[in-house]
mmCIF file of C-alpha atoms in Angstrom:
data_model
loop_
_atom_site.group_PDB
_atom_site.id
_atom_site.type_symbol
_atom_site.label_atom_id
_atom_site.label_comp_id
_atom_site.label_asym_id
_atom_site.label_seq_id
_atom_site.Cartn_x
_atom_site.Cartn_y
_atom_site.Cartn_z
ATOM 1 C CA MET A 835 15.008 -2.746 -2.135
ATOM 2 C CA ASN A 836 11.976 -3.057 0.092
ATOM 3 C CA THR A 837 11.468 -6.774 0.656
ATOM 4 C CA VAL A 838 7.903 -6.395 1.912
ATOM 5 C CA ILE A 839 6.857 -4.545 -1.207
ATOM 6 C CA ASP A 840 8.601 -7.166 -3.376
ATOM 7 C CA ASP A 841 6.721 -9.821 -1.471
ATOM 8 C CA VAL A 842 3.370 -8.154 -2.174
ATOM 9 C CA GLU A 843 4.214 -7.561 -5.827
ATOM 10 C CA SER A 844 5.795 -10.902 -6.687
ATOM 11 C CA PRO A 845 2.586 -12.941 -7.215
ATOM 12 C CA TYR A 846 1.619 -10.509 -9.961
ATOM 13 C CA VAL A 847 4.937 -10.492 -11.849
ATOM 14 C CA ARG A 848 4.624 -12.504 -15.052
ATOM 15 C CA SER A 849 7.258 -14.782 -16.468
ATOM 16 C CA ASP A 850 5.410 -15.682 -19.676
ATOM 17 C CA LEU A 851 6.269 -12.483 -21.547
ATOM 18 C CA PRO A 852 9.233 -12.334 -23.945
ATOM 19 C CA ALA A 853 12.295 -10.209 -23.180
ATOM 20 C CA LEU A 854 11.385 -6.724 -24.315
ATOM 21 C CA ARG A 855 13.724 -3.879 -25.157
ATOM 22 C CA VAL A 856 13.220 -0.282 -26.094
ATOM 23 C CA GLY A 857 13.135 0.023 -29.880
ATOM 24 C CA ASP A 858 11.456 -3.329 -30.418
ATOM 25 C CA THR A 859 8.425 -3.495 -32.681
ATOM 26 C CA VAL A 860 5.767 -5.423 -30.792
ATOM 27 C CA ARG A 861 2.212 -6.661 -31.148
ATOM 28 C CA VAL A 862 0.372 -6.381 -27.833
ATOM 29 C CA HIS A 863 -2.763 -8.506 -27.474
ATOM 30 C CA THR A 864 -5.164 -7.006 -24.938
ATOM 31 C CA LYS A 865 -8.471 -8.220 -23.646
ATOM 32 C CA ILE A 866 -11.296 -5.758 -24.213
ATOM 33 C CA ARG A 867 -14.658 -6.084 -22.501
ATOM 34 C CA GLU A 868 -17.713 -5.000 -24.454
ATOM 35 C CA GLY A 869 -20.705 -5.423 -22.208
ATOM 36 C CA THR A 870 -20.597 -9.102 -21.359
ATOM 37 C CA ARG A 871 -18.467 -10.115 -24.345
ATOM 38 C CA GLU A 872 -14.709 -10.236 -24.279
ATOM 39 C CA ARG A 873 -12.495 -9.933 -27.310
ATOM 40 C CA VAL A 874 -8.823 -9.463 -28.083
ATOM 41 C CA GLN A 875 -7.474 -6.271 -29.576
ATOM 42 C CA ILE A 876 -4.003 -5.992 -31.056
ATOM 43 C CA PHE A 877 -1.875 -2.861 -30.800
ATOM 44 C CA GLU A 878 1.263 -2.849 -32.927
ATOM 45 C CA GLY A 879 4.044 -0.303 -32.581
ATOM 46 C CA ILE A 880 7.498 0.563 -31.293
ATOM 47 C CA ILE A 881 8.394 0.431 -27.607
ATOM 48 C CA ILE A 882 9.546 3.974 -26.836
ATOM 49 C CA ALA A 883 9.859 3.552 -23.061
ATOM 50 C CA TYR A 884 10.265 0.686 -20.630
ATOM 51 C CA LYS A 885 9.619 1.440 -16.973
ATOM 52 C CA LYS A 886 10.900 -1.164 -14.547
ATOM 53 C CA GLY A 887 9.758 -2.055 -11.054
ATOM 54 C CA GLY A 888 8.197 -5.327 -9.934
ATOM 55 C CA ASN A 889 4.572 -5.556 -10.921
ATOM 56 C CA ARG A 890 4.582 -1.854 -11.776
ATOM 57 C CA ALA A 891 6.701 -2.390 -14.905
ATOM 58 C CA SER A 892 5.158 -0.934 -18.033
ATOM 59 C CA ILE A 893 5.945 -0.263 -21.668
ATOM 60 C CA THR A 894 4.875 2.667 -23.788
ATOM 61 C CA VAL A 895 4.100 1.629 -27.361
ATOM 62 C CA ARG A 896 3.850 4.191 -30.144
ATOM 63 C CA LYS A 897 2.351 3.813 -33.557
ATOM 64 C CA VAL A 898 1.173 6.170 -36.260
ATOM 65 C CA SER A 899 -2.420 5.521 -37.178
ATOM 66 C CA HIS A 900 -3.945 7.458 -40.107
ATOM 67 C CA SER A 901 -1.075 9.958 -39.743
ATOM 68 C CA VAL A 902 -1.926 10.538 -36.085
ATOM 69 C CA GLY A 903 0.573 9.414 -33.497
ATOM 70 C CA VAL A 904 -0.971 7.065 -30.906
ATOM 71 C CA GLU A 905 0.736 5.962 -27.715
ATOM 72 C CA ARG A 906 -0.497 3.396 -25.230
ATOM 73 C CA VAL A 907 0.982 2.445 -21.880
ATOM 74 C CA PHE A 908 0.675 -1.253 -21.060
ATOM 75 C CA PRO A 909 1.222 -2.397 -17.462
ATOM 76 C CA LEU A 910 3.173 -5.620 -18.029
ATOM 77 C CA SER A 911 1.647 -7.417 -15.052
ATOM 78 C CA SER A 912 -1.893 -6.574 -16.036
ATOM 79 C CA PRO A 913 -4.148 -9.572 -16.679
ATOM 80 C CA THR A 914 -5.665 -7.618 -19.564
ATOM 81 C CA VAL A 915 -2.409 -8.018 -21.499
ATOM 82 C CA ASN A 916 -2.898 -11.421 -23.116
ATOM 83 C CA LYS A 917 0.429 -11.772 -24.838
ATOM 84 C CA ILE A 918 3.141 -9.739 -26.482
ATOM 85 C CA GLU A 919 4.862 -10.716 -29.727
ATOM 86 C CA VAL A 920 8.202 -9.197 -30.635
ATOM 87 C CA LYS A 921 8.318 -8.637 -34.384
ATOM 88 C CA SER A 922 11.731 -7.035 -34.713
ATOM 89 C CA HIS A 923 14.453 -5.357 -32.708
ATOM 90 C CA GLY A 924 15.619 -1.786 -33.271
ATOM 91 C CA GLN A 925 19.120 -0.357 -33.304
ATOM 92 C CA ILE A 926 18.843 2.479 -30.787
ATOM 93 C CA ARG A 927 21.123 4.668 -28.718
ATOM 94 C CA ARG A 928 18.779 5.947 -26.012
ATOM 95 C CA ALA A 929 16.783 4.430 -23.163
ATOM 96 C CA LYS A 930 13.691 6.498 -23.975
ATOM 97 C CA LEU A 931 12.718 7.217 -27.560
ATOM 98 C CA TYR A 932 10.613 10.286 -26.843
ATOM 99 C CA TYR A 933 12.351 12.104 -29.703
ATOM 100 C CA LEU A 934 10.253 10.054 -32.125
ATOM 101 C CA ARG A 935 7.294 12.221 -31.203
ATOM 102 C CA ASN A 936 8.877 15.139 -32.995
ATOM 103 C CA LEU A 937 9.691 13.140 -36.100
ATOM 104 C CA SER A 938 7.410 11.917 -38.829
ATOM 105 C CA GLY A 939 7.544 9.883 -42.007
ATOM 106 C CA LYS A 940 10.888 8.467 -43.035
ATOM 107 C CA ALA A 941 12.753 10.226 -40.210
ATOM 108 C CA ALA A 942 10.702 8.392 -37.589
ATOM 109 C CA ARG A 943 11.960 4.983 -38.668
ATOM 110 C CA ILE A 944 14.266 2.935 -36.503
ATOM 111 C CA LYS A 945 17.063 0.890 -38.020
ATOM 112 C CA GLU A 946 16.648 -2.810 -37.434
ATOM 113 C CA ARG A 947 19.153 -4.374 -35.097
ATOM 114 C CA THR A 948 21.190 -7.225 -36.425
ATOM 115 C CA ASP A 949 22.628 -9.467 -33.755
ATOM 116 C CA ARG A 950 25.995 -7.790 -33.611
ATOM 117 C CA ARG A 951 25.158 -6.477 -30.196
ATOM 118 C CA PRO A 952 25.529 -9.015 -27.383
ATOM 119 C CA PRO A 953 22.238 -10.056 -25.808
ATOM 120 C CA SER A 954 21.296 -8.521 -22.470
ATOM 121 C CA THR A 955 21.915 -10.410 -19.240
ATOM 122 C CA LYS A 956 18.209 -11.120 -19.005
ATOM 123 C CA GLN A 957 18.135 -12.634 -22.488
ATOM 124 C CA ARG A 958 21.264 -14.689 -21.794
ATOM 125 C CA LYS A 959 19.751 -16.056 -18.579
ATOM 126 C CA LYS A 960 16.588 -16.919 -20.428
ATOM 127 C CA ALA A 961 18.463 -18.726 -23.178
ATOM 128 C CA LYS A 962 20.390 -20.683 -20.551
ATOM 129 C CA THR A 963 17.275 -21.905 -18.764
ATOM 130 C CA GLU A 964 15.744 -22.839 -22.106
ATOM 131 C CA THR A 965 18.674 -25.032 -23.129
ATOM 132 C CA VAL A 966 18.655 -26.723 -19.727
ATOM 133 C CA ALA A 967 14.987 -27.472 -20.066
ATOM 134 C CA MET B 178 -18.692 0.253 18.246
ATOM 135 C CA ARG B 179 -15.661 0.879 16.108
ATOM 136 C CA MET B 180 -12.701 -1.381 16.580
ATOM 137 C CA ALA B 181 -9.194 -0.152 15.838
ATOM 138 C CA LEU B 182 -5.682 -1.530 15.565
ATOM 139 C CA ILE B 183 -2.268 0.072 15.534
ATOM 140 C CA GLY B 184 0.090 -0.595 12.646
ATOM 141 C CA LYS B 185 3.000 0.656 10.641
ATOM 142 C CA LYS B 186 2.970 1.976 7.109
ATOM 143 C CA LEU B 187 5.380 -0.113 5.034
ATOM 144 C CA GLY B 188 5.099 1.292 1.539
ATOM 145 C CA VAL B 189 3.000 1.773 -1.549
ATOM 146 C CA THR B 190 2.524 -0.382 -4.633
ATOM 147 C CA GLN B 191 -0.272 -1.783 -6.768
ATOM 148 C CA ILE B 192 -2.168 -5.039 -7.209
ATOM 149 C CA PHE B 193 -4.507 -6.420 -9.865
ATOM 150 C CA LYS B 194 -7.898 -7.627 -8.792
ATOM 151 C CA ASN B 195 -11.133 -8.305 -10.676
ATOM 152 C CA GLY B 196 -9.868 -6.690 -13.860
ATOM 153 C CA ALA B 197 -8.716 -3.479 -12.189
ATOM 154 C CA ARG B 198 -5.368 -2.060 -11.243
ATOM 155 C CA ILE B 199 -5.613 -0.998 -7.618
ATOM 156 C CA PRO B 200 -3.111 1.318 -5.901
ATOM 157 C CA VAL B 201 -2.452 0.019 -2.390
ATOM 158 C CA THR B 202 -0.623 0.968 0.775
ATOM 159 C CA VAL B 203 0.918 -1.960 2.624
ATOM 160 C CA VAL B 204 0.403 -1.674 6.377
ATOM 161 C CA GLU B 205 1.879 -3.972 8.987
ATOM 162 C CA LEU B 206 -1.137 -4.253 11.266
ATOM 163 C CA GLY B 207 -0.739 -5.847 14.640
ATOM 164 C CA PRO B 208 -0.525 -8.067 16.487
ATOM 165 C CA ASN B 209 -1.493 -5.588 19.176
ATOM 166 C CA THR B 210 -1.159 -6.418 22.858
ATOM 167 C CA ILE B 211 -3.897 -5.408 25.256
ATOM 168 C CA ILE B 212 -2.119 -3.609 28.071
ATOM 169 C CA GLN B 213 -4.996 -2.262 30.103
ATOM 170 C CA LYS B 214 -8.759 -2.342 30.305
ATOM 171 C CA LYS B 215 -10.639 0.691 31.563
ATOM 172 C CA THR B 216 -14.209 0.601 32.814
ATOM 173 C CA ARG B 217 -16.893 3.098 33.666
ATOM 174 C CA GLU B 218 -17.242 1.575 37.129
ATOM 175 C CA GLY B 219 -13.499 1.676 37.771
ATOM 176 C CA LYS B 220 -11.503 4.760 38.624
ATOM 177 C CA ASP B 221 -11.098 5.738 34.961
ATOM 178 C CA GLY B 222 -14.816 6.411 34.550
ATOM 179 C CA TYR B 223 -15.040 5.280 30.924
ATOM 180 C CA ASP B 224 -14.831 2.058 28.908
ATOM 181 C CA ALA B 225 -11.757 1.537 26.773
ATOM 182 C CA ILE B 226 -8.989 -0.878 25.959
ATOM 183 C CA GLN B 227 -5.355 0.087 25.666
ATOM 184 C CA LEU B 228 -3.447 -1.346 22.705
ATOM 185 C CA GLY B 229 0.312 -1.639 22.340
ATOM 186 C CA PHE B 230 2.332 -2.207 19.171
ATOM 187 C CA ASP B 231 5.995 -2.685 18.203
ATOM 188 C CA GLU B 232 8.008 -4.398 20.946
ATOM 189 C CA LYS B 233 11.082 -2.740 22.385
ATOM 190 C CA PRO B 234 13.870 -4.060 24.648
ATOM 191 C CA HIS B 235 13.434 -3.887 28.417
ATOM 192 C CA LYS B 236 16.498 -1.658 28.833
ATOM 193 C CA LYS B 237 14.866 1.087 26.771
ATOM 194 C CA VAL B 238 11.881 1.393 29.086
ATOM 195 C CA GLY B 239 11.676 4.174 31.674
ATOM 196 C CA LYS B 240 10.724 3.368 35.260
ATOM 197 C CA ALA B 241 7.196 4.698 35.065
ATOM 198 C CA MET B 242 6.336 2.688 31.991
ATOM 199 C CA LYS B 243 8.136 -0.379 33.318
ATOM 200 C CA GLY B 244 5.591 -0.586 36.120
ATOM 201 C CA HIS B 245 2.761 -0.218 33.649
ATOM 202 C CA PHE B 246 4.013 -3.098 31.499
ATOM 203 C CA GLN B 247 4.809 -5.270 34.531
ATOM 204 C CA ARG B 248 1.316 -4.869 35.930
ATOM 205 C CA ALA B 249 -0.108 -6.176 32.669
ATOM 206 C CA ASP B 250 2.659 -8.789 32.420
ATOM 207 C CA VAL B 251 3.340 -7.902 28.787
ATOM 208 C CA LYS B 252 6.470 -7.144 26.776
ATOM 209 C CA PRO B 253 7.316 -3.432 26.501
ATOM 210 C CA VAL B 254 6.116 -1.686 23.363
ATOM 211 C CA ARG B 255 6.991 1.542 21.600
ATOM 212 C CA PHE B 256 3.532 2.760 20.700
ATOM 213 C CA ILE B 257 0.407 2.778 22.871
ATOM 214 C CA ARG B 258 -3.069 3.984 22.006
ATOM 215 C CA GLU B 259 -6.458 3.688 23.594
ATOM 216 C CA VAL B 260 -9.685 2.665 21.872
ATOM 217 C CA ARG B 261 -13.024 3.591 23.377
ATOM 218 C CA CYS B 262 -15.436 0.649 23.414
ATOM 219 C CA THR B 263 -18.725 -0.403 24.869
ATOM 220 C CA ALA B 264 -18.651 -2.115 28.257
ATOM 221 C CA GLU B 265 -19.576 -5.467 26.697
ATOM 222 C CA LYS B 266 -16.749 -5.207 24.207
ATOM 223 C CA VAL B 267 -14.226 -4.570 26.977
ATOM 224 C CA THR B 268 -15.209 -7.830 28.683
ATOM 225 C CA GLU B 269 -14.466 -9.700 25.438
ATOM 226 C CA PHE B 270 -10.769 -8.952 25.788
ATOM 227 C CA GLU B 271 -8.210 -10.010 28.368
ATOM 228 C CA VAL B 272 -5.147 -8.064 29.431
ATOM 229 C CA GLY B 273 -2.099 -9.583 27.726
ATOM 230 C CA GLN B 274 -4.168 -10.901 24.816
ATOM 231 C CA GLN B 275 -2.865 -10.478 21.262
ATOM 232 C CA VAL B 276 -5.220 -8.979 18.704
ATOM 233 C CA SER B 277 -4.414 -9.584 15.048
ATOM 234 C CA CYS B 278 -5.525 -8.041 11.773
ATOM 235 C CA ASP B 279 -8.197 -10.688 11.079
ATOM 236 C CA LEU B 280 -10.439 -8.253 12.912
ATOM 237 C CA PHE B 281 -10.844 -6.541 9.562
ATOM 238 C CA GLN B 282 -12.337 -8.119 6.487
ATOM 239 C CA VAL B 283 -11.665 -7.562 2.808
ATOM 240 C CA GLY B 284 -13.896 -4.883 1.319
ATOM 241 C CA GLU B 285 -14.485 -3.101 4.619
ATOM 242 C CA LEU B 286 -14.098 0.675 4.842
ATOM 243 C CA VAL B 287 -11.772 2.153 7.450
ATOM 244 C CA ASP B 288 -10.388 5.469 8.663
ATOM 245 C CA VAL B 289 -6.611 5.658 8.890
ATOM 246 C CA THR B 290 -4.928 8.127 11.246
ATOM 247 C CA GLY B 291 -1.240 8.952 11.147
ATOM 248 C CA THR B 292 1.249 11.790 11.402
ATOM 249 C CA SER B 293 1.541 13.496 8.034
ATOM 250 C CA LYS B 294 4.937 14.140 6.471
ATOM 251 C CA GLY B 295 6.426 17.400 7.729
ATOM 252 C CA LYS B 296 6.945 20.072 5.080
ATOM 253 C CA GLY B 297 8.491 22.724 7.376
ATOM 254 C CA PHE B 298 7.521 26.405 7.403
ATOM 255 C CA GLN B 299 5.746 27.032 4.130
ATOM 256 C CA GLY B 300 4.294 30.076 2.402
ATOM 257 C CA VAL B 301 0.644 30.538 1.513
ATOM 258 C CA MET B 302 0.956 29.324 -2.066
ATOM 259 C CA ARG B 303 2.158 25.881 -1.031
ATOM 260 C CA ARG B 304 0.291 25.680 2.288
ATOM 261 C CA HIS B 305 -3.112 27.029 1.313
ATOM 262 C CA ASN B 306 -3.023 26.901 -2.498
ATOM 263 C CA MET B 307 -3.307 30.675 -2.795
ATOM 264 C CA LYS B 308 -2.554 32.141 -6.196
ATOM 265 C CA GLY B 309 0.178 34.685 -5.461
ATOM 266 C CA ALA B 310 0.525 37.844 -7.506
ATOM 267 C CA LYS B 311 -2.071 38.399 -10.214
ATOM 268 C CA GLN B 312 0.403 40.032 -12.493
ATOM 269 C CA LYS B 313 4.152 39.773 -12.641
ATOM 270 C CA THR B 314 4.868 42.885 -14.696
ATOM 271 C CA HIS B 315 3.747 46.546 -14.649
ATOM 272 C CA GLY B 316 5.720 47.504 -11.566
ATOM 273 C CA THR B 317 4.869 44.532 -9.346
ATOM 274 C CA HIS B 318 7.864 43.806 -7.179
ATOM 275 C CA GLU B 319 8.643 41.568 -4.220
ATOM 276 C CA GLN B 320 5.004 40.434 -4.098
ATOM 277 C CA PHE B 321 4.974 37.375 -6.331
ATOM 278 C CA ARG B 322 4.235 34.745 -3.661
ATOM 279 C CA HIS B 323 2.768 36.946 -0.919
ATOM 280 C CA VAL B 324 -0.561 36.663 0.930
ATOM 281 C CA GLY B 325 -1.963 40.002 -0.238
ATOM 282 C CA SER B 326 -4.329 41.881 2.056
ATOM 283 C CA ILE B 327 -5.062 40.263 5.409
ATOM 284 C CA GLY B 328 -8.034 42.391 6.402
ATOM 285 C CA CYS B 329 -9.877 45.743 6.346
ATOM 286 C CA ARG B 330 -9.074 49.068 8.078
ATOM 287 C CA THR B 331 -10.370 50.623 11.317
ATOM 288 C CA THR B 332 -13.434 48.430 11.086
ATOM 289 C CA PRO B 333 -12.899 45.736 12.298
ATOM 290 C CA GLY B 334 -9.352 46.833 13.142
ATOM 291 C CA GLU B 335 -8.107 43.302 13.547
ATOM 292 C CA VAL B 336 -7.200 40.278 11.500
ATOM 293 C CA ASP B 337 -9.886 37.571 11.252
ATOM 294 C CA LYS B 338 -9.263 34.538 13.388
ATOM 295 C CA GLY B 339 -8.206 31.597 11.297
ATOM 296 C CA LYS B 340 -6.833 33.817 8.514
ATOM 297 C CA ARG B 341 -4.707 31.570 6.329
ATOM 298 C CA LEU B 342 -1.103 32.659 6.642
ATOM 299 C CA PRO B 343 2.341 31.091 6.250
ATOM 300 C CA GLY B 344 3.416 28.576 8.876
ATOM 301 C CA GLN B 345 4.269 24.981 9.702
ATOM 302 C CA MET B 346 2.861 22.585 7.154
ATOM 303 C CA GLY B 347 2.507 18.870 7.726
ATOM 304 C CA ASN B 348 3.739 16.863 10.725
ATOM 305 C CA THR B 349 0.246 16.956 12.156
ATOM 306 C CA THR B 350 -2.158 14.183 13.036
ATOM 307 C CA SER B 351 -4.192 13.521 9.955
ATOM 308 C CA THR B 352 -6.962 11.052 9.092
ATOM 309 C CA THR B 353 -7.957 9.628 5.743
ATOM 310 C CA GLN B 354 -11.580 8.546 5.900
ATOM 311 C CA ASN B 355 -13.375 5.698 4.127
ATOM 312 C CA VAL B 356 -10.459 3.884 2.562
ATOM 313 C CA GLN B 357 -11.048 0.298 1.606
ATOM 314 C CA ILE B 358 -9.261 -2.789 2.837
ATOM 315 C CA VAL B 359 -8.429 -4.805 -0.270
ATOM 316 C CA GLY B 360 -6.325 -7.550 1.261
ATOM 317 C CA VAL B 361 -5.738 -9.172 4.656
ATOM 318 C CA ASP B 362 -2.694 -11.385 5.207
ATOM 319 C CA THR B 363 -2.956 -12.794 8.733
ATOM 320 C CA GLU B 364 0.182 -14.888 8.267
ATOM 321 C CA ASN B 365 2.407 -11.854 7.830
ATOM 322 C CA ASN B 366 0.170 -9.465 9.783
ATOM 323 C CA ARG B 367 -0.310 -7.263 6.770
ATOM 324 C CA VAL B 368 -3.260 -5.481 5.264
ATOM 325 C CA LEU B 369 -3.520 -3.758 1.916
ATOM 326 C CA ILE B 370 -5.412 -0.488 1.955
ATOM 327 C CA ARG B 371 -6.650 1.104 -1.239
ATOM 328 C CA GLY B 372 -5.018 4.444 -1.991
ATOM 329 C CA SER B 373 -2.849 6.498 0.290
ATOM 330 C CA VAL B 374 -2.670 6.910 4.054
ATOM 331 C CA PRO B 375 -1.027 9.727 6.046
ATOM 332 C CA GLY B 376 2.642 9.650 6.954
ATOM 333 C CA ALA B 377 5.992 8.408 5.799
ATOM 334 C CA ARG B 378 7.126 4.800 5.547
ATOM 335 C CA ASN B 379 7.666 3.165 8.943
ATOM 336 C CA GLY B 380 5.306 5.694 10.526
ATOM 337 C CA TYR B 381 2.705 4.476 12.986
ATOM 338 C CA VAL B 382 -0.907 4.487 11.817
ATOM 339 C CA ILE B 383 -4.180 3.684 13.538
ATOM 340 C CA VAL B 384 -6.654 1.768 11.394
ATOM 341 C CA LYS B 385 -10.186 2.164 12.674
ATOM 342 C CA GLN B 386 -13.495 0.972 11.337
ATOM 343 C CA SER B 387 -15.106 3.755 9.346
ATOM 344 C CA MET B 388 -16.989 6.416 11.271
ATOM 345 C CA LYS B 389 -19.272 7.370 8.399
ATOM 346 C CA LYS B 390 -19.705 4.022 6.675
ATOM 347 C CA LEU B 391 -19.474 1.472 9.467
ATOM 348 C CA GLY B 392 -20.164 -2.063 8.351
ATOM 349 C CA ARG B 393 -20.357 -1.199 4.662
ATOM 350 C CA ILE B 394 -18.658 -3.721 2.372
ATOM 351 C CA LYS B 395 -17.716 -2.490 -1.082
ATOM 352 C CA THR B 396 -16.867 -4.655 -4.077
ATOM 353 C CA ILE B 397 -13.315 -4.443 -5.342
ATOM 354 C CA GLY B 398 -12.496 -3.862 -8.995
ATOM 355 C CA ILE B 399 -14.866 -4.025 -11.929
ATOM 356 C CA GLU B 400 -18.071 -5.894 -11.225
ATOM 357 C CA GLY B 401 -18.489 -9.120 -13.193
ATOM 358 C CA ALA B 402 -14.899 -9.141 -14.448
ATOM 359 C CA SER B 403 -13.305 -12.541 -14.927
ATOM 360 C CA SER B 404 -9.926 -12.218 -13.220
#
C-alpha cells in the first residue's frame, strides 16, 4: 500500500512469533514492570480476533477467569510481548469470534482442529524456509 | 527566533520507543530551497527568508514566477512560504541553499500548520457540537438537529456577532501546537511527529519550532524503561 509507511513500520515487525490464527489457544508472555523490577506474566486464552497491518497487527485473547470473561489486546510488535506459545488450534468458521462473548460454559468451547485443513500460505512458506535451513 | 520548514504529510502509523507505543505522523520535511532573503534595510522593510518545497517542471511555471525563480537561480517549486527571522539569522543563509530536516532534533516540540480536511457545509451538531432537540417526542417536529433560538427580541434586536451557526466546516488553515518530534531521518528527509497534524495525506504542512515551549526537550516513552 503506502511504501513510506511500510518503511517506517518494518523495523518493528517481528519475525520470531509463531504463525497465529483465530481460534488458537495461546499463552502470551508479557513483560510487566513493577517499580524497578521486571517480571513475566502469562495470559492464556483463545484468539478471538486478529488485526493485520504492519507493526500495528494485534490479537485479542479471551479467557474466562473466575467465571468472568477477560479479554486483552496484544500489539504483536510490542517489545513487552516476550513470546507467544500456541497450545492448540481451533476448528472455526469465522474470522472474528466475538460470538463467544455471549456464550458461557460448555457452549463457549471451540472444537480442536485436526490437520485436515491445509495450512495457510504463511505457514507453508514458513515450513519451506525451515526445511531449507 | 523560531525556525520553520515546509513538508508534506505522508501518513499515520505507530512506533515503539522506550517501552511505549507512540502514535506518529510521518512527514516528508524538506529539503527546502531558499528562494529569497528579505531585510529590514531593503525595500521589504522586514527580515525574513523565503522557503520553497516540492519541485515542479519548468513548463508548469507561469511567467511571473519564472522570473522569481530565475533571479534566485533555483529550480521551480510548487509551494512557497516565508519565515520571519532575526537579521542575524537571515545572514546565516544563502539564496539557493538547501535546508534539511536536521534543523530539528528528537524530543523537540513544534507547531504544525496545515489545511484541515474539508467537511463541506455542516449543521450545528457536527460543526459546533451542539446537542440538537432536547426531546424527540411530545409534539417535537422538524427540530431534531436545529440550532434553537439565536437571540432575544426587540432588545438587542439583532443576532450576536460570532453566533455559532451552520456553515463550511474544515478546509481552513489550522495549527496543532506543541507536538513532539520523535524521530528524524535525514537520509530520507522524514520526521516522525507524535500524534496527529492537520490535513489529508499529501497535504503541505509547515513545521515550526514551538511558540509556547521553544527549546523545550521532552523525554519520549516511559522514563527508565529498558527498550
